[in-house]
Short mmCIF file of N, CA and C in Angstrom, two decimals:
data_model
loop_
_atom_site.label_atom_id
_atom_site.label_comp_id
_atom_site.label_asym_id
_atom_site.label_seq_id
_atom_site.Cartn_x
_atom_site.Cartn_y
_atom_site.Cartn_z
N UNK R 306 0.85 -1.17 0.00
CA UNK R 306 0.00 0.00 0.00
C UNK R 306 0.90 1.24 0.00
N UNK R 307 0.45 2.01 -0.39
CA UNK R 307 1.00 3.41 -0.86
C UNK R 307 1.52 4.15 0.17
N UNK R 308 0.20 4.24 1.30
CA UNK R 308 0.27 5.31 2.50
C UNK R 308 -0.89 4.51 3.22
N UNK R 309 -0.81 4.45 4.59
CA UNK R 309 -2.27 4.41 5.91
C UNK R 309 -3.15 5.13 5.71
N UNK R 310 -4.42 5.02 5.21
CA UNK R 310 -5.06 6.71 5.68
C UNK R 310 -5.25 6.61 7.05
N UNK R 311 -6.09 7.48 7.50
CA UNK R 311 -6.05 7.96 8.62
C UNK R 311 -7.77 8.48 8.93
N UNK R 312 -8.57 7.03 9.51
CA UNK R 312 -9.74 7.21 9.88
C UNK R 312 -10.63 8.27 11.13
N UNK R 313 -11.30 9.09 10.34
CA UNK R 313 -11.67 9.55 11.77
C UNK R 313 -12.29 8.79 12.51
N UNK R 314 -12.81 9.52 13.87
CA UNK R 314 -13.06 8.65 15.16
C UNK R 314 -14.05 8.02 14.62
N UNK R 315 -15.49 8.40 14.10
CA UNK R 315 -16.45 8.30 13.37
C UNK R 315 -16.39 6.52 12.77
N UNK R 316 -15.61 7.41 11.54
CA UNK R 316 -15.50 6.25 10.60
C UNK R 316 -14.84 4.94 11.10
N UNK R 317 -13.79 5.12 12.12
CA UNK R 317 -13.57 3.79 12.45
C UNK R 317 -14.23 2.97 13.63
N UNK R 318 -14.90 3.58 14.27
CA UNK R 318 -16.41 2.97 15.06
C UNK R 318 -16.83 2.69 14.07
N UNK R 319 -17.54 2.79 12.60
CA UNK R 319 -18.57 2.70 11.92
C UNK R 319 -17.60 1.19 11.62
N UNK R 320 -16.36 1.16 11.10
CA UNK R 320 -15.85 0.11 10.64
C UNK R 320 -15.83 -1.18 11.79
N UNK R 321 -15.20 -0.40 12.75
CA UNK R 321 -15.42 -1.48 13.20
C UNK R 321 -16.50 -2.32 14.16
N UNK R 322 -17.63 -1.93 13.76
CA UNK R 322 -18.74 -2.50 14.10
C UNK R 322 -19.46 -3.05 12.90
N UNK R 323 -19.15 -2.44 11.86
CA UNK R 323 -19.51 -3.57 10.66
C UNK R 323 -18.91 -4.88 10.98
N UNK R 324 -16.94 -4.46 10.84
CA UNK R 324 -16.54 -6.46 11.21
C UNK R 324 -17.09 -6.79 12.54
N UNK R 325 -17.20 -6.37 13.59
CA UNK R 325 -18.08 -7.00 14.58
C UNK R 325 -19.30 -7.84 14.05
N UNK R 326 -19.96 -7.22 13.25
CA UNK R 326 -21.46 -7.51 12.60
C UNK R 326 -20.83 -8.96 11.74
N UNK R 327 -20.31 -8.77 11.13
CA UNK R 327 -19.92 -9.87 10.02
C UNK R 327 -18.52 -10.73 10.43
N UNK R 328 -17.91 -10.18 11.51
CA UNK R 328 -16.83 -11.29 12.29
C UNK R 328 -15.95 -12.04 11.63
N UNK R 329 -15.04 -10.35 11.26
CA UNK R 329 -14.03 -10.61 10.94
C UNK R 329 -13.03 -9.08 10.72
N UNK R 330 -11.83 -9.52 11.17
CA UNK R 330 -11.05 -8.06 11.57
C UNK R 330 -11.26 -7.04 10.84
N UNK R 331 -10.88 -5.83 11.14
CA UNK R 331 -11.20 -4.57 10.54
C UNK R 331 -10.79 -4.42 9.10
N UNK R 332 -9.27 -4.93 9.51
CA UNK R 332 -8.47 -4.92 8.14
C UNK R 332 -9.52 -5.93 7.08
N UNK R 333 -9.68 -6.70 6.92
CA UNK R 333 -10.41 -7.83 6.03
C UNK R 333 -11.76 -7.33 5.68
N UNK R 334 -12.38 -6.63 6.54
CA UNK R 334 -13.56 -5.41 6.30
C UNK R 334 -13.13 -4.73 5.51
N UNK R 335 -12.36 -3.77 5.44
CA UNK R 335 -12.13 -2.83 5.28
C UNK R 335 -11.93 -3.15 3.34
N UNK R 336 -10.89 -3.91 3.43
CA UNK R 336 -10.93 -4.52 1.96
C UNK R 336 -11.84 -5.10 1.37
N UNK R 337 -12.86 -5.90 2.31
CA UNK R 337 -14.41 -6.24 1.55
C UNK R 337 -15.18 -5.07 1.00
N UNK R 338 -15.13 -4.19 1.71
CA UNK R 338 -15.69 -2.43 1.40
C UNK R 338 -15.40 -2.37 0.36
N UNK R 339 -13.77 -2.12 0.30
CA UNK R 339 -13.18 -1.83 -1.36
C UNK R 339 -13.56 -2.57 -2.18
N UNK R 340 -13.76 -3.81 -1.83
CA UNK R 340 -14.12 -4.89 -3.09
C UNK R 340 -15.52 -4.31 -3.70
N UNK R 341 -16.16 -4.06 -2.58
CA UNK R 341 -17.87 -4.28 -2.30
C UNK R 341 -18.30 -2.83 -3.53
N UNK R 342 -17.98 -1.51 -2.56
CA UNK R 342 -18.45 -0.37 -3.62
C UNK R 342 -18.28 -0.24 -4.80
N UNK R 343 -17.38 -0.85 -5.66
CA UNK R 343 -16.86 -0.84 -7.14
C UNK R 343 -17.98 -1.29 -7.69
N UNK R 344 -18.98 -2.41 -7.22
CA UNK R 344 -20.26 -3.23 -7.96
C UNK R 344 -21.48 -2.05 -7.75
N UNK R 345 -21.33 -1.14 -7.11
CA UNK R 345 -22.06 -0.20 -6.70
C UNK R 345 -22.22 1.14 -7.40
N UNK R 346 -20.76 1.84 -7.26
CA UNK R 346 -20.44 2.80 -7.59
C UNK R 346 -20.61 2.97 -9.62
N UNK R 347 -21.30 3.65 -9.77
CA UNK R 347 -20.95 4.18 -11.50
C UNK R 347 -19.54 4.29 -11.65
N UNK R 348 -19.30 3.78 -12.54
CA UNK R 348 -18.27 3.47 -13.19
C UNK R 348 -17.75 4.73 -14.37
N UNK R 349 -18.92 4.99 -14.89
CA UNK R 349 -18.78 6.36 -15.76
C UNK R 349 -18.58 7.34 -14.97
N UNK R 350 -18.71 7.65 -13.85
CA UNK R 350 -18.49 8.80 -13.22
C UNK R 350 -16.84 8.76 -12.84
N UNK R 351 -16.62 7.83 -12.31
CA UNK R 351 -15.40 7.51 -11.54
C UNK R 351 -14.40 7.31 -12.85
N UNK R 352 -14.48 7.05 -14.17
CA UNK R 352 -13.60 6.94 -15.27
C UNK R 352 -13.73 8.32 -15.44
N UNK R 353 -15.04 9.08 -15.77
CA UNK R 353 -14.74 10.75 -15.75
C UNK R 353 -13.88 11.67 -15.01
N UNK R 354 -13.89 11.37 -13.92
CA UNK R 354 -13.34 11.80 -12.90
C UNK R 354 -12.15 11.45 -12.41
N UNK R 355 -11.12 10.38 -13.39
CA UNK R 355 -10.01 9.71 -13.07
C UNK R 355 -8.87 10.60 -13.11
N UNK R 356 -8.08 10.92 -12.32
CA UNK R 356 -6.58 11.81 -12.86
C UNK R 356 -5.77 10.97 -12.71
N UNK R 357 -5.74 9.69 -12.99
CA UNK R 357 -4.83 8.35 -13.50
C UNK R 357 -5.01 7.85 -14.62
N UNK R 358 -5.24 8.36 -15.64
CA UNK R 358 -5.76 7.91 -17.12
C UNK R 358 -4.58 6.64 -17.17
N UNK R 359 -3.29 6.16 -16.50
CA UNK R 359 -2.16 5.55 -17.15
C UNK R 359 -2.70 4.11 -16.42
N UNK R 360 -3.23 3.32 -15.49
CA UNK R 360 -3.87 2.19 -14.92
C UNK R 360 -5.19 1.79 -14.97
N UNK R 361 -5.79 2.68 -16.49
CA UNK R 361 -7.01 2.24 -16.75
C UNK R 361 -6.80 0.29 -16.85
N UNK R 362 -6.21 -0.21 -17.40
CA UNK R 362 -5.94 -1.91 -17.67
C UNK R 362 -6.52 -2.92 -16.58
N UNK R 363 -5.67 -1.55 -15.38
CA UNK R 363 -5.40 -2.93 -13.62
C UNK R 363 -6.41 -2.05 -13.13
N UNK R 364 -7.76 -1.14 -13.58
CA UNK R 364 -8.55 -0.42 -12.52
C UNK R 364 -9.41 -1.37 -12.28
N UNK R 365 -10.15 -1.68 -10.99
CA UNK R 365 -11.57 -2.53 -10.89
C UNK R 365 -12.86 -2.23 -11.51
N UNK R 366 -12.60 -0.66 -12.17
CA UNK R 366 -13.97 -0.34 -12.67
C UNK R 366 -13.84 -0.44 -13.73
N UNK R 367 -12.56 -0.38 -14.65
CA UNK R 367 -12.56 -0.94 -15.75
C UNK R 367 -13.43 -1.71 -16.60
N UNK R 368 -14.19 -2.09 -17.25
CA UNK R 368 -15.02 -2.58 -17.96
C UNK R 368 -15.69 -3.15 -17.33
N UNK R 369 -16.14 -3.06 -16.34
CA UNK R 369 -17.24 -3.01 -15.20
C UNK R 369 -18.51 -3.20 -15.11
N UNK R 370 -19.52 -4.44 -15.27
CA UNK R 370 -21.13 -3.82 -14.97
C UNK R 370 -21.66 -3.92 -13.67
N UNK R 371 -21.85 -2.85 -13.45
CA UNK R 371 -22.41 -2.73 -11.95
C UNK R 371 -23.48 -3.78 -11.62
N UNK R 372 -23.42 -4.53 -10.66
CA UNK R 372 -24.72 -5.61 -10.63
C UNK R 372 -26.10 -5.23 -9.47
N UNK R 373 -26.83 -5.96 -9.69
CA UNK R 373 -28.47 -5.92 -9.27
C UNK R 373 -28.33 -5.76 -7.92
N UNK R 374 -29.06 -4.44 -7.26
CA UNK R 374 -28.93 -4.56 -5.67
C UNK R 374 -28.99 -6.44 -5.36
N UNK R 375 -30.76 -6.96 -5.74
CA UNK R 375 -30.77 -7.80 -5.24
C UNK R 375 -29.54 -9.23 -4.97
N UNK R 376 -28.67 -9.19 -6.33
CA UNK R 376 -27.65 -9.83 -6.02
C UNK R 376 -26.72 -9.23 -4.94
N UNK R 377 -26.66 -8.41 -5.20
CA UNK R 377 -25.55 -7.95 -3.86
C UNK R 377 -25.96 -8.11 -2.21
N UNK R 378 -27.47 -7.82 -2.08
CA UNK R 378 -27.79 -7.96 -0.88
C UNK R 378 -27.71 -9.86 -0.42
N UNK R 379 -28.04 -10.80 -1.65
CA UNK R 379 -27.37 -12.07 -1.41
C UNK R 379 -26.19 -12.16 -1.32
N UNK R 380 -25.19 -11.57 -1.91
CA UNK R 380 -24.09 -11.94 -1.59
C UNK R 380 -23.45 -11.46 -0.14
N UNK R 381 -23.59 -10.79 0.50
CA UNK R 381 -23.54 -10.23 1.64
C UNK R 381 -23.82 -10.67 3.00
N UNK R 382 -25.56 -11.54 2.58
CA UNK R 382 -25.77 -12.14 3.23
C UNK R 382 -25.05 -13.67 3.59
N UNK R 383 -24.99 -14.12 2.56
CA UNK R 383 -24.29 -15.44 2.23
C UNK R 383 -22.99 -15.23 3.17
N UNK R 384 -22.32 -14.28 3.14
CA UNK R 384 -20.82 -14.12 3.96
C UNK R 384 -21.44 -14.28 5.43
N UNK R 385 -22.24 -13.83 5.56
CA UNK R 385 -22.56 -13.89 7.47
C UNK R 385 -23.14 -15.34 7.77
#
């Protein structure tokens, strides 16, 4: 990794009561998150908005289709 960020108080109560919820460390949360919002997030916005045009290849949103809440709320569940 590049750099730590640096959670506020907030956000890392919020985190870590998600892995509480789903039981499993913060860190391993934290990267399910990252995994998780990419299926979420528009993809056209976030390629608009890129000032890395040079790792379009290795980006996760890269040719991307965002999928069906309802799948996602199964998959989510399925982990707990």
């Amino acid at each position: 990794m590049a750099y730590t960020p640096e959670f506020s108080m907030k956000a890392s109560s919020t985190l870590r009561r998600i892995a509480w919820a789903v039981g499993k460390p913060m860190t391993k949360t934290a990267e399910d998150i990252m995994d998780f919002l990419p299926q979420i997030i528009d993809k056209k916005i976030v390629c608009k908005r890129c000032r890395d045009k040079t790792k379009c290849n290795d980006c996760v949103f890269y040719g991307r289709v965002n999928k069906k809440n309802a799948y996602l709320i199964k998959s989510i569940i399925r982990d707990l």
